[in-house]
Amino acid sequence: ILQACSGGGGGSNGFVAPINSSPTSGAAITLAKSALLFGETTTVTATFIKSSGLPAVGVSVNFTTSLGTLTPSNGVVTTNASGVATIQLTAGQSSGQGQITCSATVDNVLITKNSIFTVTLPPLTLSNMTLGLSTLSFGGSTSVSVTVLDSNGAPFTAADVDVVFTSTQSALGKTSINSPIKTVNGVATTTYSANTYAGTDRSEERRVGKECR
């Protein structure tokens, strides 16, 4: 549409040609919770809009995740009357940062959106250490073990956890202790050697990221 403009008093004539941009289809993805603990489940919502601005109804949406599992397991959900598709994301037993992606074809255009989430260990504590021998001969060695416990006080067996062992004299190079050690069925066991030291030593253990003395 051209609009003519005229000016009086010998002014120049001109026109204005408005430029209309074509609307495009779009999408958005949200997580009800983006920071998850092991085994925790959250709802993922994807919304698709047609270029007309109306909801994209009955569109097949494909969800994928780099961490954890989806329900339904095939990751395919059809949008409802509001253009919304929802799926359940379960964190699983691996920690780290994950990405969930949704994609669908709307108005013959493939639209892809993604969102980031994190999975962390639940609150954990450490039991008291258990020594195979409390008294060693010069240069002798013994086993040292500790159990990683969940919030209920039970051994944490959902995943292997790194436990760091130290002692006062190992820091000085007079004794040695193997560290870090991964848990097996919730228990981390290492070997402490007296080497060239005679006397009393103090051992410590900590789960990576959380210390317990």
PDB file of N, CA, C and O in Angstrom, residues 114-163:
ATOM      1  N   ASN A 114      16.182 -25.844  23.455  1.00  0.00           N
ATOM      2  CA  ASN A 114      16.797 -26.664  24.489  1.00  0.00           C
ATOM      3  C   ASN A 114      16.912 -25.900  25.797  1.00  0.00           C
ATOM      4  O   ASN A 114      16.800 -24.668  25.829  1.00  0.00           O
ATOM      5  N   SER A 115      17.146 -26.659  26.867  1.00  0.00           N
ATOM      6  CA  SER A 115      17.290 -26.071  28.195  1.00  0.00           C
ATOM      7  C   SER A 115      18.319 -26.883  28.983  1.00  0.00           C
ATOM      8  O   SER A 115      18.454 -28.095  28.787  1.00  0.00           O
ATOM      9  N   ILE A 116      19.053 -26.204  29.872  1.00  0.00           N
ATOM     10  CA  ILE A 116      20.106 -26.835  30.660  1.00  0.00           C
ATOM     11  C   ILE A 116      19.602 -27.165  32.065  1.00  0.00           C
ATOM     12  O   ILE A 116      18.838 -26.409  32.658  1.00  0.00           O
ATOM     13  N   PHE A 117      20.054 -28.295  32.602  1.00  0.00           N
ATOM     14  CA  PHE A 117      19.748 -28.657  33.978  1.00  0.00           C
ATOM     15  C   PHE A 117      20.979 -29.306  34.609  1.00  0.00           C
ATOM     16  O   PHE A 117      21.925 -29.698  33.901  1.00  0.00           O
ATOM     17  N   THR A 118      20.991 -29.406  35.928  1.00  0.00           N
ATOM     18  CA  THR A 118      22.116 -30.019  36.631  1.00  0.00           C
ATOM     19  C   THR A 118      21.628 -31.134  37.547  1.00  0.00           C
ATOM     20  O   THR A 118      20.513 -31.096  38.060  1.00  0.00           O
ATOM     21  N   VAL A 119      22.482 -32.129  37.721  1.00  0.00           N
ATOM     22  CA  VAL A 119      22.193 -33.249  38.621  1.00  0.00           C
ATOM     23  C   VAL A 119      23.332 -33.339  39.633  1.00  0.00           C
ATOM     24  O   VAL A 119      24.509 -33.357  39.255  1.00  0.00           O
ATOM     25  N   THR A 120      22.997 -33.356  40.911  1.00  0.00           N
ATOM     26  CA  THR A 120      24.010 -33.411  41.961  1.00  0.00           C
ATOM     27  C   THR A 120      23.722 -34.551  42.936  1.00  0.00           C
ATOM     28  O   THR A 120      22.602 -35.077  42.989  1.00  0.00           O
ATOM     29  N   LEU A 121      24.754 -34.913  43.686  1.00  0.00           N
ATOM     30  CA  LEU A 121      24.588 -35.927  44.727  1.00  0.00           C
ATOM     31  C   LEU A 121      23.644 -35.425  45.815  1.00  0.00           C
ATOM     32  O   LEU A 121      23.614 -34.226  46.111  1.00  0.00           O
ATOM     33  N   PRO A 122      22.906 -36.303  46.451  1.00  0.00           N
ATOM     34  CA  PRO A 122      22.077 -35.895  47.599  1.00  0.00           C
ATOM     35  C   PRO A 122      22.974 -35.621  48.799  1.00  0.00           C
ATOM     36  O   PRO A 122      24.178 -35.918  48.773  1.00  0.00           O
ATOM     37  N   PRO A 123      22.432 -35.061  49.871  1.00  0.00           N
ATOM     38  CA  PRO A 123      23.248 -34.828  51.080  1.00  0.00           C
ATOM     39  C   PRO A 123      23.808 -36.146  51.616  1.00  0.00           C
ATOM     40  O   PRO A 123      23.075 -37.107  51.825  1.00  0.00           O
ATOM     41  N   LEU A 124      25.124 -36.188  51.823  1.00  0.00           N
ATOM     42  CA  LEU A 124      25.798 -37.394  52.298  1.00  0.00           C
ATOM     43  C   LEU A 124      26.659 -37.076  53.516  1.00  0.00           C
ATOM     44  O   LEU A 124      27.124 -35.951  53.689  1.00  0.00           O
ATOM     45  N   THR A 125      26.876 -38.084  54.338  1.00  0.00           N
ATOM     46  CA  THR A 125      27.780 -37.968  55.484  1.00  0.00           C
ATOM     47  C   THR A 125      28.713 -39.167  55.486  1.00  0.00           C
ATOM     48  O   THR A 125      28.543 -40.108  54.703  1.00  0.00           O
ATOM     49  N   LEU A 126      29.684 -39.123  56.381  1.00  0.00           N
ATOM     50  CA  LEU A 126      30.652 -40.218  56.494  1.00  0.00           C
ATOM     51  C   LEU A 126      30.571 -40.855  57.875  1.00  0.00           C
ATOM     52  O   LEU A 126      30.383 -40.167  58.881  1.00  0.00           O
ATOM     53  N   SER A 127      30.738 -42.171  57.897  1.00  0.00           N
ATOM     54  CA  SER A 127      30.787 -42.879  59.173  1.00  0.00           C
ATOM     55  C   SER A 127      32.158 -42.655  59.821  1.00  0.00           C
ATOM     56  O   SER A 127      33.062 -42.060  59.212  1.00  0.00           O
ATOM     57  N   ASN A 128      32.317 -43.120  61.040  1.00  0.00           N
ATOM     58  CA  ASN A 128      33.642 -43.134  61.653  1.00  0.00           C
ATOM     59  C   ASN A 128      34.545 -44.105  60.891  1.00  0.00           C
ATOM     60  O   ASN A 128      34.072 -45.109  60.334  1.00  0.00           O
ATOM     61  N   MET A 129      35.841 -43.809  60.879  1.00  0.00           N
ATOM     62  CA  MET A 129      36.781 -44.696  60.206  1.00  0.00           C
ATOM     63  C   MET A 129      36.971 -45.996  60.975  1.00  0.00           C
ATOM     64  O   MET A 129      36.886 -46.025  62.203  1.00  0.00           O
ATOM     65  N   THR A 130      37.233 -47.054  60.211  1.00  0.00           N
ATOM     66  CA  THR A 130      37.555 -48.342  60.803  1.00  0.00           C
ATOM     67  C   THR A 130      38.981 -48.710  60.401  1.00  0.00           C
ATOM     68  O   THR A 130      39.316 -48.721  59.204  1.00  0.00           O
ATOM     69  N   LEU A 131      39.841 -48.981  61.401  1.00  0.00           N
ATOM     70  CA  LEU A 131      41.229 -49.363  61.146  1.00  0.00           C
ATOM     71  C   LEU A 131      41.386 -50.874  61.295  1.00  0.00           C
ATOM     72  O   LEU A 131      40.866 -51.474  62.245  1.00  0.00           O
ATOM     73  N   GLY A 132      42.104 -51.474  60.346  1.00  0.00           N
ATOM     74  CA  GLY A 132      42.398 -52.891  60.486  1.00  0.00           C
ATOM     75  C   GLY A 132      43.262 -53.146  61.711  1.00  0.00           C
ATOM     76  O   GLY A 132      43.056 -54.101  62.464  1.00  0.00           O
ATOM     77  N   LEU A 133      44.238 -52.262  61.919  1.00  0.00           N
ATOM     78  CA  LEU A 133      45.115 -52.318  63.089  1.00  0.00           C
ATOM     79  C   LEU A 133      45.255 -50.908  63.636  1.00  0.00           C
ATOM     80  O   LEU A 133      45.462 -49.969  62.878  1.00  0.00           O
ATOM     81  N   SER A 134      45.157 -50.759  64.934  1.00  0.00           N
ATOM     82  CA  SER A 134      45.322 -49.437  65.529  1.00  0.00           C
ATOM     83  C   SER A 134      46.760 -49.180  65.954  1.00  0.00           C
ATOM     84  O   SER A 134      47.160 -48.041  66.195  1.00  0.00           O
ATOM     85  N   THR A 135      47.550 -50.250  66.068  1.00  0.00           N
ATOM     86  CA  THR A 135      48.962 -50.137  66.404  1.00  0.00           C
ATOM     87  C   THR A 135      49.783 -50.846  65.337  1.00  0.00           C
ATOM     88  O   THR A 135      49.529 -52.023  65.024  1.00  0.00           O
ATOM     89  N   LEU A 136      50.771 -50.146  64.777  1.00  0.00           N
ATOM     90  CA  LEU A 136      51.595 -50.706  63.713  1.00  0.00           C
ATOM     91  C   LEU A 136      53.040 -50.793  64.146  1.00  0.00           C
ATOM     92  O   LEU A 136      53.534 -49.958  64.912  1.00  0.00           O
ATOM     93  N   SER A 137      53.719 -51.784  63.623  1.00  0.00           N
ATOM     94  CA  SER A 137      55.168 -51.851  63.797  1.00  0.00           C
ATOM     95  C   SER A 137      55.812 -50.874  62.831  1.00  0.00           C
ATOM     96  O   SER A 137      55.178 -50.420  61.862  1.00  0.00           O
ATOM     97  N   PHE A 138      57.070 -50.526  63.082  1.00  0.00           N
ATOM     98  CA  PHE A 138      57.776 -49.568  62.226  1.00  0.00           C
ATOM     99  C   PHE A 138      57.772 -50.067  60.787  1.00  0.00           C
ATOM    100  O   PHE A 138      58.167 -51.190  60.494  1.00  0.00           O
ATOM    101  N   GLY A 139      57.258 -49.244  59.866  1.00  0.00           N
ATOM    102  CA  GLY A 139      57.175 -49.629  58.462  1.00  0.00           C
ATOM    103  C   GLY A 139      55.979 -50.495  58.126  1.00  0.00           C
ATOM    104  O   GLY A 139      55.813 -50.925  56.979  1.00  0.00           O
ATOM    105  N   GLY A 140      55.104 -50.773  59.101  1.00  0.00           N
ATOM    106  CA  GLY A 140      53.951 -51.623  58.859  1.00  0.00           C
ATOM    107  C   GLY A 140      52.814 -50.889  58.155  1.00  0.00           C
ATOM    108  O   GLY A 140      52.868 -49.684  57.903  1.00  0.00           O
ATOM    109  N   SER A 141      51.754 -51.605  57.824  1.00  0.00           N
ATOM    110  CA  SER A 141      50.610 -51.011  57.134  1.00  0.00           C
ATOM    111  C   SER A 141      49.309 -51.637  57.617  1.00  0.00           C
ATOM    112  O   SER A 141      49.329 -52.716  58.229  1.00  0.00           O
ATOM    113  N   THR A 142      48.210 -50.959  57.337  1.00  0.00           N
ATOM    114  CA  THR A 142      46.898 -51.461  57.733  1.00  0.00           C
ATOM    115  C   THR A 142      45.839 -50.911  56.796  1.00  0.00           C
ATOM    116  O   THR A 142      46.072 -49.930  56.077  1.00  0.00           O
ATOM    117  N   SER A 143      44.693 -51.543  56.815  1.00  0.00           N
ATOM    118  CA  SER A 143      43.564 -51.051  56.020  1.00  0.00           C
ATOM    119  C   SER A 143      42.820 -49.970  56.790  1.00  0.00           C
ATOM    120  O   SER A 143      42.793 -49.985  58.025  1.00  0.00           O
ATOM    121  N   VAL A 144      42.259 -49.031  56.054  1.00  0.00           N
ATOM    122  CA  VAL A 144      41.427 -47.972  56.629  1.00  0.00           C
ATOM    123  C   VAL A 144      40.163 -47.885  55.779  1.00  0.00           C
ATOM    124  O   VAL A 144      40.242 -47.782  54.553  1.00  0.00           O
ATOM    125  N   SER A 145      39.009 -47.928  56.416  1.00  0.00           N
ATOM    126  CA  SER A 145      37.760 -47.894  55.647  1.00  0.00           C
ATOM    127  C   SER A 145      36.765 -46.930  56.265  1.00  0.00           C
ATOM    128  O   SER A 145      36.804 -46.653  57.466  1.00  0.00           O
ATOM    129  N   VAL A 146      35.879 -46.420  55.433  1.00  0.00           N
ATOM    130  CA  VAL A 146      34.825 -45.513  55.875  1.00  0.00           C
ATOM    131  C   VAL A 146      33.613 -45.751  54.984  1.00  0.00           C
ATOM    132  O   VAL A 146      33.753 -46.114  53.806  1.00  0.00           O
ATOM    133  N   THR A 147      32.419 -45.572  55.532  1.00  0.00           N
ATOM    134  CA  THR A 147      31.178 -45.772  54.779  1.00  0.00           C
ATOM    135  C   THR A 147      30.525 -44.424  54.496  1.00  0.00           C
ATOM    136  O   THR A 147      30.411 -43.582  55.389  1.00  0.00           O
ATOM    137  N   VAL A 148      30.119 -44.232  53.251  1.00  0.00           N
ATOM    138  CA  VAL A 148      29.377 -43.031  52.863  1.00  0.00           C
ATOM    139  C   VAL A 148      27.897 -43.300  53.115  1.00  0.00           C
ATOM    140  O   VAL A 148      27.350 -44.297  52.629  1.00  0.00           O
ATOM    141  N   LEU A 149      27.262 -42.405  53.870  1.00  0.00           N
ATOM    142  CA  LEU A 149      25.882 -42.624  54.309  1.00  0.00           C
ATOM    143  C   LEU A 149      24.925 -41.626  53.672  1.00  0.00           C
ATOM    144  O   LEU A 149      25.273 -40.454  53.472  1.00  0.00           O
ATOM    145  N   ASP A 150      23.705 -42.083  53.382  1.00  0.00           N
ATOM    146  CA  ASP A 150      22.688 -41.188  52.862  1.00  0.00           C
ATOM    147  C   ASP A 150      21.977 -40.484  54.013  1.00  0.00           C
ATOM    148  O   ASP A 150      22.354 -40.633  55.182  1.00  0.00           O
ATOM    149  N   SER A 151      20.942 -39.720  53.696  1.00  0.00           N
ATOM    150  CA  SER A 151      20.245 -38.933  54.716  1.00  0.00           C
ATOM    151  C   SER A 151      19.530 -39.796  55.744  1.00  0.00           C
ATOM    152  O   SER A 151      19.168 -39.315  56.829  1.00  0.00           O
ATOM    153  N   ASN A 152      19.329 -41.081  55.418  1.00  0.00           N
ATOM    154  CA  ASN A 152      18.684 -41.996  56.364  1.00  0.00           C
ATOM    155  C   ASN A 152      19.700 -42.787  57.180  1.00  0.00           C
ATOM    156  O   ASN A 152      19.323 -43.660  57.976  1.00  0.00           O
ATOM    157  N   GLY A 153      20.996 -42.512  56.957  1.00  0.00           N
ATOM    158  CA  GLY A 153      22.029 -43.231  57.684  1.00  0.00           C
ATOM    159  C   GLY A 153      22.380 -44.575  57.095  1.00  0.00           C
ATOM    160  O   GLY A 153      23.134 -45.348  57.695  1.00  0.00           O
ATOM    161  N   ALA A 154      21.861 -44.873  55.898  1.00  0.00           N
ATOM    162  CA  ALA A 154      22.155 -46.132  55.223  1.00  0.00           C
ATOM    163  C   ALA A 154      23.310 -45.921  54.236  1.00  0.00           C
ATOM    164  O   ALA A 154      23.518 -44.812  53.739  1.00  0.00           O
ATOM    165  N   PRO A 155      24.085 -46.985  53.937  1.00  0.00           N
ATOM    166  CA  PRO A 155      25.166 -46.847  52.954  1.00  0.00           C
ATOM    167  C   PRO A 155      24.632 -46.338  51.615  1.00  0.00           C
ATOM    168  O   PRO A 155      23.603 -46.812  51.122  1.00  0.00           O
ATOM    169  N   PHE A 156      25.335 -45.347  51.048  1.00  0.00           N
ATOM    170  CA  PHE A 156      24.923 -44.775  49.776  1.00  0.00           C
ATOM    171  C   PHE A 156      25.512 -45.622  48.654  1.00  0.00           C
ATOM    172  O   PHE A 156      26.728 -45.628  48.431  1.00  0.00           O
ATOM    173  N   THR A 157      24.631 -46.358  47.951  1.00  0.00           N
ATOM    174  CA  THR A 157      25.086 -47.293  46.925  1.00  0.00           C
ATOM    175  C   THR A 157      24.589 -46.931  45.522  1.00  0.00           C
ATOM    176  O   THR A 157      24.836 -47.673  44.581  1.00  0.00           O
ATOM    177  N   ALA A 158      23.896 -45.805  45.400  1.00  0.00           N
ATOM    178  CA  ALA A 158      23.338 -45.427  44.099  1.00  0.00           C
ATOM    179  C   ALA A 158      24.421 -45.104  43.082  1.00  0.00           C
ATOM    180  O   ALA A 158      24.211 -45.247  41.875  1.00  0.00           O
ATOM    181  N   ALA A 159      25.578 -44.656  43.554  1.00  0.00           N
ATOM    182  CA  ALA A 159      26.678 -44.311  42.654  1.00  0.00           C
ATOM    183  C   ALA A 159      27.981 -44.385  43.432  1.00  0.00           C
ATOM    184  O   ALA A 159      27.993 -44.295  44.665  1.00  0.00           O
ATOM    185  N   ASP A 160      29.084 -44.571  42.697  1.00  0.00           N
ATOM    186  CA  ASP A 160      30.397 -44.552  43.340  1.00  0.00           C
ATOM    187  C   ASP A 160      30.759 -43.113  43.709  1.00  0.00           C
ATOM    188  O   ASP A 160      30.506 -42.184  42.940  1.00  0.00           O
ATOM    189  N   VAL A 161      31.358 -42.932  44.882  1.00  0.00           N
ATOM    190  CA  VAL A 161      31.731 -41.607  45.381  1.00  0.00           C
ATOM    191  C   VAL A 161      33.224 -41.607  45.707  1.00  0.00           C
ATOM    192  O   VAL A 161      33.735 -42.575  46.290  1.00  0.00           O
ATOM    193  N   ASP A 162      33.926 -40.548  45.337  1.00  0.00           N
ATOM    194  CA  ASP A 162      35.338 -40.419  45.688  1.00  0.00           C
ATOM    195  C   ASP A 162      35.488 -39.968  47.136  1.00  0.00           C
ATOM    196  O   ASP A 162      34.876 -38.988  47.550  1.00  0.00           O
ATOM    197  N   VAL A 163      36.315 -40.692  47.885  1.00  0.00           N
ATOM    198  CA  VAL A 163      36.624 -40.324  49.259  1.00  0.00           C
ATOM    199  C   VAL A 163      38.118 -40.048  49.348  1.00  0.00           C
ATOM    200  O   VAL A 163      38.947 -40.851  48.896  1.00  0.00           O
TER     201      VAL A 163
END
